[in-house]
Coordinates of C-alpha atoms in Angstrom, one line a residue:
Chain J
M1 CA 8.1 34.3 -4.2
T2 CA 9.2 31.3 -2.2
I3 CA 7.8 27.9 -2.6
Q4 CA 6.2 28.2 0.7
E5 CA 4.4 31.3 -0.4
E6 CA 3.3 29.7 -3.6
L7 CA 1.9 26.7 -1.7
K8 CA 0.0 29.0 0.7
T9 CA -1.5 30.9 -2.2
A10 CA -2.5 27.6 -3.9
A11 CA -4.0 26.3 -0.7
D12 CA -6.0 29.5 -0.2
A13 CA -7.3 29.2 -3.8
T14 CA -8.3 25.6 -3.3
R15 CA -10.1 26.3 0.0
R16 CA -12.1 29.2 -1.6
E17 CA -12.9 27.1 -4.7
V18 CA -14.1 24.1 -2.7
E19 CA -16.1 26.1 -0.2
A20 CA -17.9 27.8 -3.1
Q21 CA -18.7 24.5 -4.8
V22 CA -19.5 21.9 -2.2
D23 CA -23.1 21.4 -1.1
T24 CA -22.5 20.5 2.5
G25 CA -26.2 19.7 3.2
A26 CA -26.5 17.2 0.4
A27 CA -23.2 15.7 1.4
L28 CA -24.3 15.3 4.9
E29 CA -27.4 13.4 3.8
A30 CA -25.3 11.2 1.5
T31 CA -22.8 10.5 4.2
R32 CA -25.6 9.5 6.7
A33 CA -27.0 7.2 4.0
R34 CA -23.6 5.7 3.5
A35 CA -23.1 5.2 7.2
I36 CA -26.3 3.2 7.4
G37 CA -25.0 1.1 4.5
I38 CA -21.8 0.5 6.5
R39 CA -23.8 -0.7 9.5
R40 CA -25.9 -3.0 7.4
R41 CA -23.0 -4.4 5.5
P42 CA -22.4 -8.0 6.7
D43 CA -19.1 -9.0 8.0
G44 CA -16.9 -10.3 5.1
R45 CA -16.0 -13.4 7.1
V46 CA -19.7 -14.2 7.5
L47 CA -20.2 -13.9 3.8
L48 CA -17.2 -16.0 3.1
T49 CA -18.4 -18.7 5.5
V50 CA -21.9 -18.7 3.9
A51 CA -20.4 -18.9 0.4
A52 CA -18.1 -21.7 1.4
S53 CA -21.0 -23.6 3.0
V54 CA -23.1 -23.2 -0.2
V55 CA -20.3 -24.5 -2.3
L56 CA -19.7 -27.4 0.0
I57 CA -23.3 -28.4 0.1
A58 CA -23.6 -28.1 -3.7
G59 CA -20.4 -30.1 -4.1
L60 CA -21.7 -32.9 -1.8
A61 CA -25.0 -32.9 -3.6
T62 CA -23.3 -33.2 -7.0
F63 CA -21.1 -35.9 -5.7
A64 CA -24.0 -37.9 -4.4
L65 CA -25.9 -37.6 -7.7
L66 CA -22.9 -38.5 -9.8
R67 CA -22.1 -41.4 -7.5
D68 CA -25.4 -42.9 -8.4
D69 CA -24.0 -43.3 -11.9
D70 CA -20.8 -44.9 -10.6
V71 CA -18.8 -42.1 -12.2
V72 CA -16.9 -39.5 -10.4
R73 CA -16.1 -36.5 -12.6
T74 CA -13.4 -34.1 -11.6
G75 CA -11.5 -31.5 -13.5
P76 CA -12.3 -28.3 -15.1
T77 CA -15.0 -29.4 -17.5
A78 CA -17.0 -32.5 -18.2
T79 CA -16.2 -32.1 -21.9
Q80 CA -12.5 -32.1 -21.5
P81 CA -10.9 -35.3 -22.8
P82 CA -10.3 -37.2 -19.6
T83 CA -7.5 -39.3 -18.4
T84 CA -9.3 -42.5 -17.6
V85 CA -8.3 -44.9 -14.9
T86 CA -10.2 -48.1 -14.8
T87 CA -10.3 -49.9 -11.5
G88 CA -11.1 -53.4 -10.9
P89 CA -10.5 -56.3 -13.2
P90 CA -10.2 -55.4 -16.8
T91 CA -13.5 -55.7 -18.4
S92 CA -15.4 -54.2 -21.2
S93 CA -18.5 -54.1 -19.1
P94 CA -20.1 -50.7 -19.3
S95 CA -21.0 -50.9 -15.6
S96 CA -17.4 -50.7 -14.4
T97 CA -16.5 -47.9 -12.1
T98 CA -14.6 -45.2 -13.9
I99 CA -12.6 -42.3 -12.3
Q100 CA -11.9 -39.4 -14.6
A101 CA -8.9 -37.7 -13.2
P102 CA -8.2 -34.0 -14.0
V103 CA -5.6 -33.2 -16.6
P104 CA -3.1 -30.8 -15.1
T105 CA -2.8 -27.8 -17.4
V106 CA -0.1 -25.9 -15.5
A107 CA 3.1 -27.5 -14.2
P108 CA 3.3 -27.3 -10.5
T109 CA 5.5 -24.5 -9.2
V110 CA 8.2 -25.1 -6.7
A111 CA 6.3 -25.6 -3.5
P112 CA 8.7 -26.9 -0.8
T113 CA 6.2 -26.1 1.9
A114 CA 3.5 -28.3 0.5
A115 CA 5.9 -31.0 -0.5
T116 CA 7.8 -31.4 2.7
G117 CA 5.6 -29.8 5.3
D118 CA 8.6 -27.7 6.3
D119 CA 8.7 -24.0 5.5
L120 CA 12.4 -23.7 5.8
V121 CA 14.2 -24.8 2.6
T122 CA 17.8 -24.6 1.8
A123 CA 18.5 -22.9 -1.6
P124 CA 21.6 -22.9 -3.6
A125 CA 23.9 -19.8 -3.2
D126 CA 22.8 -18.4 -6.6
L127 CA 19.3 -18.1 -5.3
R128 CA 20.1 -16.5 -2.0
I129 CA 18.3 -13.6 -0.4
D130 CA 20.3 -11.4 1.8
F131 CA 20.3 -7.8 2.9
D132 CA 22.0 -6.7 -0.3
G133 CA 19.5 -8.3 -2.7
A134 CA 18.6 -11.6 -4.1
A135 CA 20.5 -13.9 -6.5
D136 CA 22.5 -11.7 -8.9
R137 CA 20.4 -8.6 -8.3
R138 CA 21.9 -6.2 -5.8
V139 CA 20.4 -3.1 -4.3
G140 CA 22.4 -0.1 -5.7
E141 CA 23.2 -2.0 -8.9
V142 CA 23.2 0.1 -12.0
L143 CA 21.0 -1.3 -14.7
D144 CA 20.9 -0.8 -18.4
P145 CA 18.3 1.8 -19.1
S146 CA 16.5 -0.6 -21.5
E147 CA 15.7 -2.8 -18.4
V148 CA 13.7 0.0 -16.8
T149 CA 10.3 1.5 -17.2
P150 CA 10.3 5.1 -15.9
H151 CA 7.2 6.1 -13.9
V152 CA 6.1 9.5 -15.2
D153 CA 9.2 11.7 -14.8
S154 CA 9.7 11.3 -11.1
G155 CA 13.0 9.4 -11.4
C156 CA 11.4 6.3 -10.0
G157 CA 10.9 3.3 -12.3
Y158 CA 10.2 -0.4 -12.5
W159 CA 12.5 -3.2 -13.6
P160 CA 12.4 -5.3 -15.6
T161 CA 10.5 -3.6 -18.4
E162 CA 8.2 -6.5 -19.1
P163 CA 6.2 -8.4 -16.6
G164 CA 7.8 -11.7 -15.9
D165 CA 6.8 -15.0 -14.5
V166 CA 6.7 -15.6 -10.8
D167 CA 10.3 -16.7 -10.7
Q168 CA 11.5 -13.4 -12.1
L169 CA 13.0 -10.9 -9.7
H170 CA 11.7 -7.3 -10.0
G171 CA 11.6 -4.1 -8.1
L172 CA 12.1 -0.4 -8.2
V173 CA 14.9 1.9 -9.4
E174 CA 15.9 5.5 -8.9
G175 CA 17.3 7.5 -11.7
A176 CA 14.8 6.1 -14.2
G177 CA 15.1 7.9 -17.5
T178 CA 18.8 8.5 -17.0
S179 CA 21.7 6.5 -18.3
S180 CA 22.4 4.9 -15.0
P181 CA 19.3 3.8 -13.1
R182 CA 20.0 2.1 -9.8
I183 CA 18.0 -0.7 -8.1
T184 CA 16.4 0.6 -4.9
D185 CA 14.7 -2.7 -4.0
V186 CA 14.5 -6.3 -5.1
R187 CA 11.2 -8.1 -4.8
I188 CA 10.8 -11.9 -4.8
D189 CA 7.6 -13.7 -5.5
S190 CA 9.0 -17.1 -6.0
S191 CA 9.7 -19.8 -3.4
R192 CA 12.9 -20.7 -5.1
Y193 CA 14.8 -17.9 -3.5
R194 CA 15.8 -18.3 0.1
T195 CA 17.7 -16.6 2.9
V196 CA 20.6 -18.4 4.4
S197 CA 18.2 -19.5 7.1
G198 CA 15.9 -21.1 4.5
V199 CA 13.2 -18.4 4.8
G200 CA 11.3 -17.4 1.7
V201 CA 7.9 -17.3 0.0
G202 CA 5.9 -20.0 1.8
T203 CA 7.5 -19.5 5.2
R204 CA 5.0 -19.2 8.1
L205 CA 5.0 -16.2 10.3
A206 CA 5.5 -18.4 13.4
T207 CA 8.7 -19.6 11.8
L208 CA 9.9 -16.1 11.1
Q209 CA 9.3 -15.2 14.7
R210 CA 11.2 -18.2 15.8
I211 CA 14.2 -17.4 13.7
Y212 CA 14.4 -13.6 14.0
G213 CA 14.3 -12.3 17.5
D214 CA 14.0 -8.7 16.3
L215 CA 11.2 -9.3 13.8
V216 CA 8.8 -6.5 13.5
V217 CA 5.2 -7.4 12.6
D218 CA 2.7 -4.9 11.5
R219 CA -0.9 -5.8 10.9
A220 CA -2.9 -4.1 8.2
D221 CA -5.8 -2.1 9.4
G222 CA -5.6 0.8 7.1
W223 CA -4.7 3.4 9.7
D224 CA -2.7 1.9 12.5
S225 CA 0.2 3.6 14.2
P226 CA 3.6 2.8 12.9
T227 CA 5.2 -0.2 14.4
G228 CA 9.0 -0.3 15.0
G229 CA 9.7 2.2 12.2
L230 CA 7.2 0.9 9.6
L231 CA 5.6 4.0 8.2
A232 CA 2.2 2.5 7.5
S233 CA 0.9 -0.8 6.4
Y234 CA -2.0 -1.9 4.3
L235 CA -0.9 -5.5 4.1
D236 CA 0.3 -7.7 6.9
V237 CA 4.0 -7.4 6.9
A238 CA 7.0 -8.5 9.0
A239 CA 10.5 -7.2 8.6
I240 CA 14.0 -7.5 9.9
R241 CA 16.7 -4.9 9.5
S242 CA 20.4 -4.7 9.5
G243 CA 21.9 -1.2 9.5
D244 CA 20.3 0.7 6.6
R245 CA 18.8 -2.3 5.0
A246 CA 15.7 -4.3 5.6
I247 CA 14.1 -7.5 4.4
T248 CA 10.3 -7.2 4.4
F249 CA 8.1 -10.2 4.3
V250 CA 4.6 -9.5 2.9
L251 CA 2.2 -11.9 4.5
R252 CA -1.0 -13.5 3.4
D253 CA -2.8 -15.6 6.0
D254 CA 0.4 -15.4 8.0
V255 CA 2.5 -17.0 5.2
V256 CA 5.1 -15.1 3.3
S257 CA 3.9 -14.2 -0.2
T258 CA 6.5 -11.7 -1.2
V259 CA 10.0 -10.8 0.0
K260 CA 11.4 -7.4 -0.5
V261 CA 15.0 -6.3 0.0
G262 CA 15.7 -2.6 0.2
A263 CA 16.6 0.5 2.2
A264 CA 15.3 0.3 5.8
E265 CA 14.0 3.8 5.2
F266 CA 11.4 2.4 2.8
W267 CA 10.6 -0.9 4.5
G268 CA 7.2 -2.2 4.9
D269 CA 4.3 -2.0 2.5
D270 CA 5.6 1.0 0.6
E271 CA 4.1 3.1 -2.1
G272 CA 6.1 1.9 -5.0
C273 CA 6.5 4.7 -7.6
V274 CA 4.2 7.5 -6.7
Chain C
M1 CA -22.6 16.6 24.7
T2 CA -23.1 20.1 23.4
D3 CA -24.4 21.0 19.9
T4 CA -20.9 21.7 18.7
R5 CA -19.9 18.1 19.4
T6 CA -22.6 16.5 17.3
F7 CA -21.8 14.7 14.1
E8 CA -23.7 17.2 12.1
A9 CA -21.9 20.2 13.7
I10 CA -18.4 18.6 13.1
F11 CA -19.4 17.7 9.5
K12 CA -20.5 21.2 8.7
V13 CA -17.4 22.7 10.0
E14 CA -14.9 20.3 8.6
Y15 CA -16.4 18.9 5.4
A16 CA -15.2 21.5 2.9
G17 CA -11.7 21.5 4.4
M18 CA -11.6 17.8 4.1
V19 CA -12.6 17.8 0.5
A20 CA -9.9 20.4 -0.2
L21 CA -7.4 18.1 1.5
G22 CA -8.7 15.1 -0.4
S23 CA -8.4 17.0 -3.7
W24 CA -4.7 17.6 -3.1
L25 CA -4.2 14.0 -2.1
T26 CA -6.0 12.5 -5.0
G27 CA -5.8 15.2 -7.6
D28 CA -9.5 14.6 -8.3
R29 CA -12.4 16.5 -6.8
A30 CA -15.0 13.7 -7.3
S31 CA -12.7 11.2 -5.6
A32 CA -12.0 13.7 -2.8
E33 CA -15.7 14.1 -2.1
D34 CA -16.2 10.3 -2.2
L35 CA -13.3 9.6 0.2
T36 CA -14.3 12.5 2.5
Q37 CA -17.9 11.1 2.8
E38 CA -16.5 7.7 3.4
A39 CA -14.3 9.0 6.2
F40 CA -17.2 10.8 7.7
A41 CA -19.5 7.8 7.3
R42 CA -17.0 5.7 9.3
A43 CA -17.0 8.5 11.9
H44 CA -20.8 8.4 12.0
R45 CA -20.7 4.7 12.5
D46 CA -18.4 4.9 15.4
W47 CA -19.6 8.3 16.7
A48 CA -19.9 7.1 20.3
K49 CA -16.2 6.7 20.2
V50 CA -15.1 9.3 17.7
G51 CA -17.3 12.0 19.1
A52 CA -15.8 11.6 22.5
L53 CA -12.3 12.3 21.2
D54 CA -10.7 15.7 21.8
A55 CA -10.5 16.3 18.1
P56 CA -13.0 14.3 16.1
G57 CA -11.8 16.2 13.0
A58 CA -8.3 14.8 13.5
W59 CA -9.7 11.3 13.5
V60 CA -11.5 12.0 10.2
R61 CA -8.4 13.6 8.7
H62 CA -6.4 10.5 9.6
V63 CA -8.9 8.2 8.0
L64 CA -9.2 10.4 4.9
V65 CA -5.4 10.4 4.4
N66 CA -5.4 6.6 4.7
L67 CA -8.3 6.2 2.4
A68 CA -6.6 8.4 -0.2
S69 CA -3.4 6.3 0.2
N70 CA -5.4 3.1 -0.2
E71 CA -7.1 4.5 -3.3
R72 CA -3.7 5.3 -4.7
R73 CA -2.5 1.8 -4.1
R74 CA -5.6 0.4 -5.8
R75 CA -4.8 2.5 -8.8
R76 CA -1.1 1.7 -8.8
R77 CA -1.4 -1.5 -10.6
E78 CA -3.4 0.2 -13.3
V79 CA -0.9 2.9 -13.6
R80 CA 1.9 0.4 -13.9
A81 CA 0.2 -1.4 -16.7
V82 CA -0.6 1.8 -18.5
A83 CA 2.9 3.1 -18.0
R84 CA 4.3 0.2 -19.9
L85 CA 2.2 1.2 -22.9
E86 CA 2.2 4.9 -22.8
P87 CA 2.8 7.8 -20.4
P88 CA -0.1 8.2 -18.0
P89 CA -2.2 11.3 -18.2
P90 CA -1.5 14.1 -15.7
A91 CA -2.6 13.2 -12.2
F92 CA -4.4 16.5 -11.7
P93 CA -6.8 16.8 -14.6
E94 CA -8.8 19.7 -13.2
V95 CA -7.9 23.2 -13.8
P96 CA -5.8 24.4 -10.9
P97 CA -4.4 27.9 -10.3
D98 CA -0.9 26.9 -11.4
Q99 CA -0.4 23.9 -13.7
H100 CA 3.3 23.7 -13.0
L101 CA 2.8 23.7 -9.3
W102 CA 0.1 21.1 -9.4
A103 CA 2.1 18.9 -11.8
A104 CA 5.0 19.1 -9.4
I105 CA 2.8 18.3 -6.4
A106 CA 1.3 15.4 -8.3
D107 CA 4.8 13.9 -8.8
L108 CA 5.6 13.9 -5.1
P109 CA 5.6 10.6 -3.2
F110 CA 2.3 10.3 -1.4
N111 CA 3.5 11.0 2.1
Q112 CA 5.3 14.1 1.0
R113 CA 2.2 15.3 -0.8
A114 CA 0.1 14.5 2.2
A115 CA 2.5 16.5 4.5
I116 CA 2.3 19.5 2.2
A117 CA -1.4 19.3 1.9
L118 CA -1.9 19.0 5.7
R119 CA 0.5 21.9 6.3
Y120 CA -0.9 24.4 3.9
L121 CA -4.6 23.4 3.7
H122 CA -5.1 22.6 7.4
D123 CA -2.2 24.5 9.0
Q124 CA -1.0 21.3 10.7
S125 CA 2.1 21.1 12.8
A126 CA 4.7 18.4 12.2
D127 CA 3.3 16.5 15.2
Q128 CA -0.2 16.7 13.7
I129 CA 1.0 15.7 10.3
A130 CA 2.7 12.8 11.8
E131 CA -0.5 11.7 13.5
A132 CA -2.5 12.1 10.4
I133 CA -0.2 10.1 8.1
G134 CA 1.0 7.6 10.7
C135 CA 4.7 8.4 11.1
R136 CA 7.0 10.0 13.7
P137 CA 7.2 13.8 13.9
A138 CA 10.8 13.7 12.7
T139 CA 9.7 11.7 9.7
A140 CA 6.9 14.2 9.0
R141 CA 9.5 17.1 9.1
V142 CA 11.6 15.1 6.6
H143 CA 8.6 14.7 4.3
L144 CA 7.9 18.4 4.4
H145 CA 11.5 19.4 3.9
R146 CA 12.0 17.0 0.9
A147 CA 8.7 18.1 -0.6
H148 CA 9.7 21.8 -0.3
R149 CA 13.1 21.2 -1.7
T150 CA 11.8 19.1 -4.6
L151 CA 9.1 21.6 -5.5
A152 CA 11.5 24.6 -5.3
D153 CA 14.0 22.8 -7.5
R154 CA 11.4 21.8 -10.0
L155 CA 9.7 25.1 -10.2
G156 CA 13.0 27.1 -10.0
V157 CA 11.8 29.2 -7.1
A158 CA 13.4 30.0 -3.8
L159 CA 13.1 27.8 -0.7
A160 CA 12.4 29.9 2.4
D161 CA 14.8 29.3 5.3
D162 CA 12.1 28.9 7.8
E163 CA 10.9 25.3 7.5
A164 CA 9.1 25.4 10.8
G165 CA 5.4 25.6 10.8
P166 CA 2.9 26.0 13.6
G167 CA 3.9 24.0 16.6
D168 CA 7.3 23.1 15.2
P169 CA 10.4 23.7 17.2
A170 CA 12.1 26.8 15.8
G171 CA 15.0 26.0 13.6
A172 CA 14.4 22.3 13.6
D173 CA 17.4 20.6 12.3
L174 CA 16.2 18.3 9.5
R175 CA 19.6 16.6 9.0
G176 CA 19.8 13.1 10.3
T177 CA 16.1 12.8 11.0
G178 CA 15.3 10.1 8.5
T179 CA 12.8 7.4 9.1
R180 CA 15.3 5.0 10.5
D181 CA 14.5 3.7 13.9
T182 CA 17.8 3.8 15.6
N183 CA 16.5 1.9 18.6
T184 CA 16.0 -1.2 16.6
R185 CA 19.0 -3.4 17.1
P186 CA 20.4 -5.0 14.0
T187 CA 20.6 -8.5 15.3
A188 CA 19.5 -10.2 12.1
T189 CA 23.0 -10.3 10.7
E190 CA 22.9 -13.8 9.6
E191 CA 21.6 -12.8 6.2
R192 CA 24.5 -10.4 5.7
P193 CA 26.8 -12.0 3.2

């Protein structure tokens, strides 16, 4: 028996089994009820706007109330030991205005966009993104098996083995479970890594379009037609390609959030290990 | 609009087949029914448009495939996390006619699995498969070919010479029909070291 015949037999069995088990009438009613739910479901943007308005109004009200006490409290909690900045002439008077500034708990990450207003940033050569990879990680590079987590037994796997911080490069391998797994793509979540043009995490879509004349942009709608070779997209993505390689820019609010370097065959918002 | 074009009529004709398709895509009957109902609910919502299509069932099939893919993506992070701790459970927990075949299908990349499911459960041509999963027909043929080859290798069975299905050009040459878009000019060479 060939594989095609086995699949046909299995498909016939599945069809028979499903037809014998499903209650089409009940499913139809459930689907209609669900459709009504879809119609009544408010637009997510409306909900977001309403929620933002409520938060804003609550914030203003709180601000106004606290202001009556001549104390502005900011920061995560009112009980947190504050850093106190006293304004006005030094005085021990309890009625002086006190601003309790928040204590930063996390060191700011590299954010050139926010710092300079420019989304193109020159990075040193050892943090360079190109069509072959990023920094010292190259597509096709053979990794030590200990750096790889195989996914089931499909040959696909993830590197590195442990989740890293945002500055850590990561991606997929082929040959996972063997003695010589090879990197199939390199993914960059940090704004430290940049292309020679200065593009990286934090770059705006408009800038990408200005720099790359052949940029392909594919908007997520769940079931759109492929655009320029992208198989499908469930996130907003933009990509450029050179030969058999592609650099994909995953976008959030039209700003690059992740960069991926890999084979053009798998560009776009791919499946990962499946 | 005739009775055969009503939502109810389409639903009754297509529902079981869609659930079967969903069960191959997700490996789970309950998820398959849930996603199928969601796909039909969206069709119901837009029935003025969907019902006017030549093949409303194809629209639902397309949505179902994408919903299954989305569902898979949603689970992916969980799978990644679990995979770091221990091997995940088999993707097809229900009792299928052939465990080995199902295990092999479960390990196929999603698009290959979708191509196989569409071909064998819904007798779809490469063009129709391409429409359903959102790729070019050549890419759909590659998905089918790779899936067949992988399954045959894994199960140690023969691969029939005839890759062509209904609507496919006879003897379609699969070589060199990858997903690359050769029309895209590689002008972004500045990043090449």
